[in-house]
Each structure stands twice: as C-alpha cells, then as structure tokens.
Amino acid sequence: MHRRHVLAACGAAALGWPTLSAWAQAYPERAIKLYQGFAPGGNADAIARAVGTEMAKALGQPVVVEAQSGAGGTIAATTVARAKPDGYSLLLATGGHAVAGALYNTLPYKSVADFEMVSTITFFPFLMVVNANSKIQSLREVIANAQAAPGSVGYGTAGVGSTHHLAGELLAKMARVSLLHVPYRGDAASITALLAGDVPFIIAPPTAVLTNIQAGKLRAIATTGLQRWPGLPNVPTVAEQGVTGYDVRSWAGLMAPTGTPRAVVERLHAEVLRALQAPAVRQRLEDMGGEARGSTPEEMKTMVSHEIEKWQQVVADAKIPKQ
C-alpha cells in the first residue's frame, strides 16, 4: 500500500510539472505590482518607475509602481513577504532593507528567507559634505580634529538608524575616533542645518546635495564607495584618506515572495538585466548618482546577507538602540 501511494504521488508530480511549466511560460497574464517603501517622487520611486517601465515593454503587461512609505521600507516589504508567490507582487528593496534587518528587534518577515532575490539594479555612494565656507578641506582633517577632541566633531544625517547614520558610525569605528551624531528629519533638514553652520559636516546621497554643490554653497570632501563617484571625480574616497577598506554604498534591487517559481524568477531576472542595458534607464540611474549593475539571484542573496551582518555589528558596537 505504501509503495502504491508513493507511485501515485510521483505520478501526480509528473503530471503537475507540465502544468507549472506552461503556467510559467504564460507569465505574466496581468499587471504586476512593484511596491517600494518610500515617498512618491523619491529615489526609490524613480528607480522603480525607470526599471519597471522598461521591463513592461518586454513582459507585455504593465508594471504598476505602488508606494507604501513608512517604517524604513518595512511596510512595503511586509506586503510583498505576505503576498501570493506568483510573480505579481514584487519589491523594490533598497539598502534600507538590510539596515532594517539589523536595526529592528522584530520584523513581520525574515529579511532574506522570506524573499526570492531577483537581481540588484543600482549601487550608489554617499557623500560627506561641508559648508563651502568651512575651513575643513578634507576628511583627514575631520579625523584629526576628532582625534584631538573626542566626541566634539558632529555630523548630520537624515535620522537615527538611517544608512547615513550607520555610515558615520562605521567611519568612527574604522578610523578609531569618536564622532557626535546629529540626527535630522530627512536630508533636506540636515542640508539646511549645514548651510546655517549648525553642524560641521553631513552624510547624504548625491541627489540630495549635488544642486547645492554645483551652486557653490556646499563642498564634498569624501565619497563613501570604493571608487570615486563619476559625478565628482575630483573628490577622493574615504579609503583614499586613510580609512582603508571603508566601503558604504546603498543599493536597490528586485525581490519576490519566497516560493515564487524559479521559472518566474528567471524571467524577471532576464528582464531586469535587459532593462539595465537600455540607455534611458542607465542615464536615469546615473543622474541619481547610481551605477547600473545587475546580479544573479544568488549573488544578490549573498550581498544582502553580508550587508545585514555588517550593519548588525555596527549597531552593536555603536550601542544604537534597537527599534
């Protein structure tokens, strides 16, 4: 009896595979929702729309971007983690996804296990910026000042627990200095404070500060990636200024709920890579300070896992209260 049950199960599975294959080949048959967890009109929204619009051309169905802002992107991530794994609910995840995985005591989802990674889309550094009238000419001077007077040198960010904040804490750790974190409500508020002379320097994404840099109001003293940012090629990296190995870049990538059929993931992966080859998409990502770069699902999973581990250590070392 047991053998008959096994054979029956195997037969059912064999019959089911063609059905699954046919379903995957027909995908997509309706509009796809692409959720992003930040305000409409922001970087995440713009990335989602640029890539989603291009993907829709080849998929033959609309890719509808829906903003579910709040809680550092975790609301949108929760929606997708709980969605039916059929390829019709996707997540435009950002570097904040890894930060949330390190910063929150509990989340309604597992940051890696509850998602099928599809591909990375873009990577971009942060800039360390001073007022144009500041006497500070380099990050080396900031570090020297912090060494001379521990805890007296402040830096502004978009808020406690932001990637900007953790980038500053990682800088302090690797440079072996004590820096004073000054949180603001968003990049605009930190820029206003810098312009007013309320804080010595800030950490912000290129899109937030580039206009003021070009207008001569602000001046970048370092970029946080491993290589110099093409938008400001004369600005050295943090690593070039004595903090060897320092590398902080935010990123965006596509995820689906865990259990999404591999054939669907592969189709989405192929279309992301195709979209990233479109000149208009690449230009849009570059205009936002990013580098268009896809990956395999496995490479993205490894990257996200390593990012979470890195930020968990930074949060623990800096004694940042978990949320």
GROMACS .gro file of C-alpha atoms in nm:
model
  323
    1MET     CA    1   0.000   0.000   0.000
    2HIS     CA    2   0.281   0.237   0.089
    3ARG     CA    3   0.453   0.170  -0.247
    4ARG     CA    4   0.128   0.243  -0.436
    5HIS     CA    5   0.093   0.574  -0.251
    6VAL     CA    6   0.448   0.671  -0.342
    7LEU     CA    7   0.395   0.581  -0.707
    8ALA     CA    8   0.069   0.776  -0.714
    9ALA     CA    9   0.236   1.080  -0.564
   10CYS     CA   10   0.519   1.060  -0.814
   11GLY     CA   11   0.270   1.027  -1.096
   12ALA     CA   12   0.078   1.332  -0.976
   13ALA     CA   13   0.401   1.529  -0.951
   14ALA     CA   14   0.497   1.423  -1.302
   15LEU     CA   15   0.161   1.536  -1.431
   16GLY     CA   16   0.193   1.863  -1.242
   17TRP     CA   17   0.525   1.970  -1.389
   18PRO     CA   18   0.393   2.039  -1.741
   19THR     CA   19   0.113   2.245  -1.589
   20LEU     CA   20   0.360   2.452  -1.386
   21SER     CA   21   0.587   2.489  -1.686
   22ALA     CA   22   0.301   2.605  -1.905
   23TRP     CA   23   0.189   2.850  -1.637
   24ALA     CA   24   0.541   2.991  -1.605
   25GLN     CA   25   0.568   3.028  -1.984
   26ALA     CA   26   0.240   3.220  -1.991
   27TYR     CA   27   0.357   3.459  -1.717
   28PRO     CA   28   0.265   3.740  -1.691
   29GLU     CA   29  -0.103   3.742  -1.782
   30ARG     CA   30  -0.195   4.060  -1.595
   31ALA     CA   31  -0.040   4.371  -1.445
   32ILE     CA   32   0.245   4.330  -1.198
   33LYS     CA   33   0.261   4.542  -0.882
   34LEU     CA   34   0.601   4.673  -0.785
   35TYR     CA   35   0.598   4.800  -0.426
   36GLN     CA   36   0.851   5.047  -0.293
   37GLY     CA   37   0.868   5.162   0.068
   38PHE     CA   38   0.941   5.534   0.044
   39ALA     CA   39   0.769   5.857  -0.055
   40PRO     CA   40   0.642   5.902  -0.411
   41GLY     CA   41   0.887   6.103  -0.618
   42GLY     CA   42   1.192   5.997  -0.417
   43ASN     CA   43   1.490   5.793  -0.532
   44ALA     CA   44   1.330   5.454  -0.472
   45ASP     CA   45   1.017   5.560  -0.658
   46ALA     CA   46   1.219   5.693  -0.951
   47ILE     CA   47   1.428   5.375  -0.974
   48ALA     CA   48   1.118   5.155  -0.962
   49ARG     CA   49   0.947   5.354  -1.237
   50ALA     CA   50   1.250   5.368  -1.463
   51VAL     CA   51   1.316   4.995  -1.447
   52GLY     CA   52   0.951   4.890  -1.425
   53THR     CA   53   0.853   5.089  -1.733
   54GLU     CA   54   1.131   4.928  -1.935
   55MET     CA   55   1.053   4.577  -1.809
   56ALA     CA   56   0.687   4.619  -1.902
   57LYS     CA   57   0.780   4.660  -2.268
   58ALA     CA   58   0.920   4.307  -2.286
   59LEU     CA   59   0.680   4.147  -2.038
   60GLY     CA   60   0.378   4.269  -2.233
   61GLN     CA   61   0.197   4.374  -1.913
   62PRO     CA   62   0.206   4.694  -1.707
   63VAL     CA   63   0.439   4.714  -1.408
   64VAL     CA   64   0.249   4.935  -1.166
   65VAL     CA   65   0.460   5.107  -0.901
   66GLU     CA   66   0.290   5.146  -0.564
   67ALA     CA   67   0.441   5.344  -0.278
   68GLN     CA   68   0.385   5.211   0.074
   69SER     CA   69   0.602   5.454   0.263
   70GLY     CA   70   0.693   5.438   0.629
   71ALA     CA   71   0.898   5.247   0.886
   72GLY     CA   72   1.213   5.246   0.677
   73GLY     CA   73   1.061   5.049   0.392
   74THR     CA   74   0.937   4.766   0.614
   75ILE     CA   75   0.568   4.825   0.535
   76ALA     CA   76   0.618   4.754   0.165
   77ALA     CA   77   0.847   4.460   0.247
   78THR     CA   78   0.578   4.312   0.472
   79THR     CA   79   0.319   4.342   0.196
   80VAL     CA   80   0.538   4.153  -0.050
   81ALA     CA   81   0.656   3.892   0.200
   82ARG     CA   82   0.291   3.805   0.271
   83ALA     CA   83   0.179   3.817  -0.092
   84LYS     CA   84   0.097   3.514  -0.303
   85PRO     CA   85   0.423   3.390  -0.457
   86ASP     CA   86   0.306   3.409  -0.815
   87GLY     CA   87   0.524   3.686  -0.957
   88TYR     CA   88   0.257   3.956  -0.947
   89SER     CA   89   0.374   4.126  -0.626
   90LEU     CA   90   0.736   4.242  -0.628
   91LEU     CA   91   0.952   4.460  -0.402
   92LEU     CA   92   1.194   4.732  -0.497
   93ALA     CA   93   1.423   4.682  -0.199
   94THR     CA   94   1.694   4.932  -0.107
   95GLY     CA   95   1.989   4.942   0.128
   96GLY     CA   96   1.736   5.025   0.398
   97HIS     CA   97   1.616   4.664   0.376
   98ALA     CA   98   1.947   4.545   0.520
   99VAL     CA   99   1.958   4.828   0.774
  100ALA     CA  100   1.609   4.735   0.897
  101GLY     CA  101   1.719   4.374   0.928
  102ALA     CA  102   1.997   4.490   1.161
  103LEU     CA  103   1.813   4.764   1.349
  104TYR     CA  104   1.471   4.620   1.433
  105ASN     CA  105   1.428   4.376   1.720
  106THR     CA  106   1.145   4.205   1.537
  107LEU     CA  107   1.004   4.232   1.187
  108PRO     CA  108   0.692   4.072   1.037
  109TYR     CA  109   0.920   3.891   0.793
  110LYS     CA  110   1.267   3.741   0.762
  111SER     CA  111   1.483   3.981   0.564
  112VAL     CA  112   1.643   3.708   0.349
  113ALA     CA  113   1.448   3.383   0.396
  114ASP     CA  114   1.107   3.534   0.311
  115PHE     CA  115   1.217   3.664  -0.029
  116GLU     CA  116   1.339   3.530  -0.360
  117MET     CA  117   1.615   3.759  -0.478
  118VAL     CA  118   1.588   3.851  -0.847
  119SER     CA  119   1.869   4.095  -0.924
  120THR     CA  120   2.042   4.405  -0.800
  121ILE     CA  121   1.967   4.717  -1.004
  122THR     CA  122   2.191   5.001  -0.891
  123PHE     CA  123   2.454   5.094  -0.636
  124PHE     CA  124   2.536   5.446  -0.522
  125PRO     CA  125   2.768   5.600  -0.262
  126PHE     CA  126   2.703   5.872  -0.008
  127LEU     CA  127   2.892   6.200   0.005
  128MET     CA  128   3.049   6.364   0.308
  129VAL     CA  129   2.985   6.733   0.264
  130VAL     CA  130   3.084   7.059   0.436
  131ASN     CA  131   2.965   7.417   0.401
  132ALA     CA  132   3.152   7.587   0.116
  133ASN     CA  133   3.283   7.842   0.369
  134SER     CA  134   3.418   7.575   0.604
  135LYS     CA  135   3.789   7.567   0.683
  136ILE     CA  136   3.776   7.188   0.655
  137GLN     CA  137   3.936   7.080   0.329
  138SER     CA  138   3.946   6.701   0.367
  139LEU     CA  139   3.818   6.407   0.566
  140ARG     CA  140   4.169   6.367   0.706
  141GLU     CA  141   4.117   6.699   0.885
  142VAL     CA  142   3.783   6.580   1.027
  143ILE     CA  143   3.950   6.267   1.164
  144ALA     CA  144   4.242   6.467   1.305
  145ASN     CA  145   4.000   6.706   1.479
  146ALA     CA  146   3.808   6.413   1.624
  147GLN     CA  147   4.131   6.256   1.750
  148ALA     CA  148   4.229   6.581   1.919
  149ALA     CA  149   3.890   6.634   2.083
  150PRO     CA  150   3.691   6.306   2.103
  151GLY     CA  151   3.315   6.349   2.068
  152SER     CA  152   3.335   6.716   1.971
  153VAL     CA  153   3.304   6.674   1.594
  154GLY     CA  154   2.944   6.630   1.488
  155TYR     CA  155   2.794   6.502   1.167
  156GLY     CA  156   2.437   6.540   1.045
  157THR     CA  157   2.223   6.272   0.884
  158ALA     CA  158   1.867   6.206   0.775
  159GLY     CA  159   1.790   6.041   1.110
  160VAL     CA  160   1.872   5.780   1.370
  161GLY     CA  161   1.908   5.437   1.215
  162SER     CA  162   1.937   5.566   0.860
  163THR     CA  163   2.207   5.422   0.635
  164HIS     CA  164   2.369   5.767   0.658
  165HIS     CA  165   2.387   5.729   1.037
  166LEU     CA  166   2.538   5.381   1.021
  167ALA     CA  167   2.787   5.504   0.761
  168GLY     CA  168   2.905   5.762   1.015
  169GLU     CA  169   2.927   5.505   1.293
  170LEU     CA  170   3.128   5.274   1.068
  171LEU     CA  171   3.362   5.564   0.986
  172ALA     CA  172   3.415   5.632   1.356
  173LYS     CA  173   3.482   5.266   1.425
  174MET     CA  174   3.727   5.215   1.139
  175ALA     CA  175   3.906   5.548   1.197
  176ARG     CA  176   3.914   5.481   1.572
  177VAL     CA  177   3.764   5.814   1.667
  178SER     CA  178   3.454   5.935   1.848
  179LEU     CA  179   3.206   6.136   1.639
  180LEU     CA  180   2.887   6.305   1.757
  181HIS     CA  181   2.580   6.201   1.558
  182VAL     CA  182   2.331   6.483   1.500
  183PRO     CA  183   2.007   6.340   1.353
  184TYR     CA  184   1.761   6.545   1.149
  185ARG     CA  185   1.428   6.462   0.991
  186GLY     CA  186   1.539   6.385   0.640
  187ASP     CA  187   1.816   6.501   0.409
  188ALA     CA  188   1.659   6.843   0.346
  189ALA     CA  189   1.671   6.927   0.716
  190SER     CA  190   2.035   6.819   0.751
  191ILE     CA  191   2.131   7.030   0.448
  192THR     CA  192   1.954   7.333   0.596
  193ALA     CA  193   2.150   7.283   0.919
  194LEU     CA  194   2.478   7.257   0.729
  195LEU     CA  195   2.407   7.573   0.531
  196ALA     CA  196   2.331   7.751   0.859
  197GLY     CA  197   2.659   7.634   1.011
  198ASP     CA  198   2.489   7.424   1.278
  199VAL     CA  199   2.693   7.110   1.208
  200PRO     CA  200   3.048   7.065   1.067
  201PHE     CA  201   2.958   6.809   0.800
  202ILE     CA  202   2.678   6.583   0.685
  203ILE     CA  203   2.647   6.247   0.513
  204ALA     CA  204   2.391   6.242   0.230
  205PRO     CA  205   2.320   6.080  -0.106
  206PRO     CA  206   2.445   6.265  -0.417
  207THR     CA  207   2.096   6.358  -0.536
  208ALA     CA  208   2.027   6.544  -0.212
  209VAL     CA  209   2.334   6.768  -0.219
  210LEU     CA  210   2.452   6.794  -0.580
  211THR     CA  211   2.250   7.106  -0.665
  212ASN     CA  212   2.400   7.296  -0.370
  213ILE     CA  213   2.747   7.170  -0.457
  214GLN     CA  214   2.709   7.290  -0.814
  215ALA     CA  215   2.579   7.624  -0.685
  216GLY     CA  216   2.892   7.667  -0.474
  217LYS     CA  217   2.708   7.651  -0.140
  218LEU     CA  218   2.838   7.311  -0.031
  219ARG     CA  219   3.160   7.120  -0.090
  220ALA     CA  220   3.213   6.742  -0.092
  221ILE     CA  221   3.521   6.618   0.096
  222ALA     CA  222   3.475   6.243   0.051
  223THR     CA  223   3.272   5.976  -0.121
  224THR     CA  224   3.191   5.654   0.062
  225GLY     CA  225   3.232   5.397  -0.216
  226LEU     CA  226   3.544   5.203  -0.306
  227GLN     CA  227   3.591   5.409  -0.620
  228ARG     CA  228   3.547   5.780  -0.679
  229TRP     CA  229   3.200   5.882  -0.784
  230PRO     CA  230   3.195   5.974  -1.157
  231GLY     CA  231   2.972   6.274  -1.086
  232LEU     CA  232   3.250   6.435  -0.878
  233PRO     CA  233   3.570   6.267  -0.998
  234ASN     CA  234   3.797   6.502  -0.806
  235VAL     CA  235   3.651   6.404  -0.468
  236PRO     CA  236   3.858   6.127  -0.304
  237THR     CA  237   3.708   5.825  -0.133
  238VAL     CA  238   3.712   5.769   0.242
  239ALA     CA  239   3.958   5.485   0.187
  240GLU     CA  240   4.194   5.715  -0.003
  241GLN     CA  241   4.203   5.941   0.301
  242GLY     CA  242   4.342   5.686   0.540
  243VAL     CA  243   4.045   5.464   0.633
  244THR     CA  244   4.150   5.154   0.441
  245GLY     CA  245   3.870   4.920   0.337
  246TYR     CA  246   3.587   5.162   0.411
  247ASP     CA  247   3.302   5.099   0.167
  248VAL     CA  248   2.943   5.211   0.213
  249ARG     CA  249   2.708   5.212  -0.082
  250SER     CA  250   2.335   5.198  -0.081
  251TRP     CA  251   2.165   4.987  -0.342
  252ALA     CA  252   1.835   4.890  -0.497
  253GLY     CA  253   1.724   4.551  -0.620
  254LEU     CA  254   1.423   4.343  -0.709
  255MET     CA  255   1.273   4.079  -0.479
  256ALA     CA  256   0.972   3.847  -0.491
  257PRO     CA  257   0.799   3.648  -0.216
  258THR     CA  258   0.971   3.325  -0.122
  259GLY     CA  259   0.823   3.030  -0.309
  260THR     CA  260   0.788   3.218  -0.636
  261PRO     CA  261   0.853   2.960  -0.912
  262ARG     CA  262   1.210   2.955  -1.031
  263ALA     CA  263   1.097   2.995  -1.392
  264VAL     CA  264   0.923   3.322  -1.300
  265VAL     CA  265   1.227   3.445  -1.107
  266GLU     CA  266   1.446   3.367  -1.407
  267ARG     CA  267   1.211   3.553  -1.641
  268LEU     CA  268   1.212   3.858  -1.414
  269HIS     CA  269   1.588   3.834  -1.378
  270ALA     CA  270   1.634   3.834  -1.755
  271GLU     CA  271   1.407   4.137  -1.794
  272VAL     CA  272   1.588   4.334  -1.523
  273LEU     CA  273   1.920   4.275  -1.697
  274ARG     CA  274   1.766   4.372  -2.029
  275ALA     CA  275   1.619   4.689  -1.878
  276LEU     CA  276   1.957   4.788  -1.736
  277GLN     CA  277   2.101   4.783  -2.087
  278ALA     CA  278   1.853   5.046  -2.208
  279PRO     CA  279   2.037   5.381  -2.248
  280ALA     CA  280   1.748   5.578  -2.099
  281VAL     CA  281   1.741   5.360  -1.787
  282ARG     CA  282   2.117   5.373  -1.740
  283GLN     CA  283   2.114   5.751  -1.781
  284ARG     CA  284   1.831   5.789  -1.530
  285LEU     CA  285   2.018   5.583  -1.272
  286GLU     CA  286   2.339   5.777  -1.335
  287ASP     CA  287   2.150   6.105  -1.295
  288MET     CA  288   2.053   5.984  -0.947
  289GLY     CA  289   2.415   5.914  -0.864
  290GLY     CA  290   2.394   5.541  -0.920
  291GLU     CA  291   2.574   5.277  -1.118
  292ALA     CA  292   2.351   5.036  -1.309
  293ARG     CA  293   2.457   4.686  -1.212
  294GLY     CA  294   2.263   4.362  -1.221
  295SER     CA  295   2.345   4.034  -1.049
  296THR     CA  296   2.236   3.675  -1.029
  297PRO     CA  297   1.973   3.591  -0.765
  298GLU     CA  298   2.243   3.405  -0.570
  299GLU     CA  299   2.482   3.699  -0.579
  300MET     CA  300   2.211   3.931  -0.453
  301LYS     CA  301   2.122   3.694  -0.169
  302THR     CA  302   2.486   3.681  -0.059
  303MET     CA  303   2.519   4.058  -0.080
  304VAL     CA  304   2.206   4.126   0.126
  305SER     CA  305   2.309   3.870   0.389
  306HIS     CA  306   2.654   4.028   0.421
  307GLU     CA  307   2.504   4.378   0.444
  308ILE     CA  308   2.277   4.273   0.730
  309GLU     CA  309   2.569   4.114   0.915
  310LYS     CA  310   2.783   4.426   0.867
  311TRP     CA  311   2.516   4.661   0.999
  312GLN     CA  312   2.431   4.430   1.289
  313GLN     CA  313   2.790   4.463   1.406
  314VAL     CA  314   2.788   4.841   1.362
  315VAL     CA  315   2.462   4.873   1.556
  316ALA     CA  316   2.601   4.659   1.837
  317ASP     CA  317   2.938   4.839   1.852
  318ALA     CA  318   2.776   5.185   1.849
  319LYS     CA  319   2.512   5.078   2.102
  320ILE     CA  320   2.235   5.213   1.881
  321PRO     CA  321   1.901   5.131   2.049
  322LYS     CA  322   1.711   4.870   1.850
  323GLN     CA  323   1.362   4.961   1.743
   0.00000   0.00000   0.00000
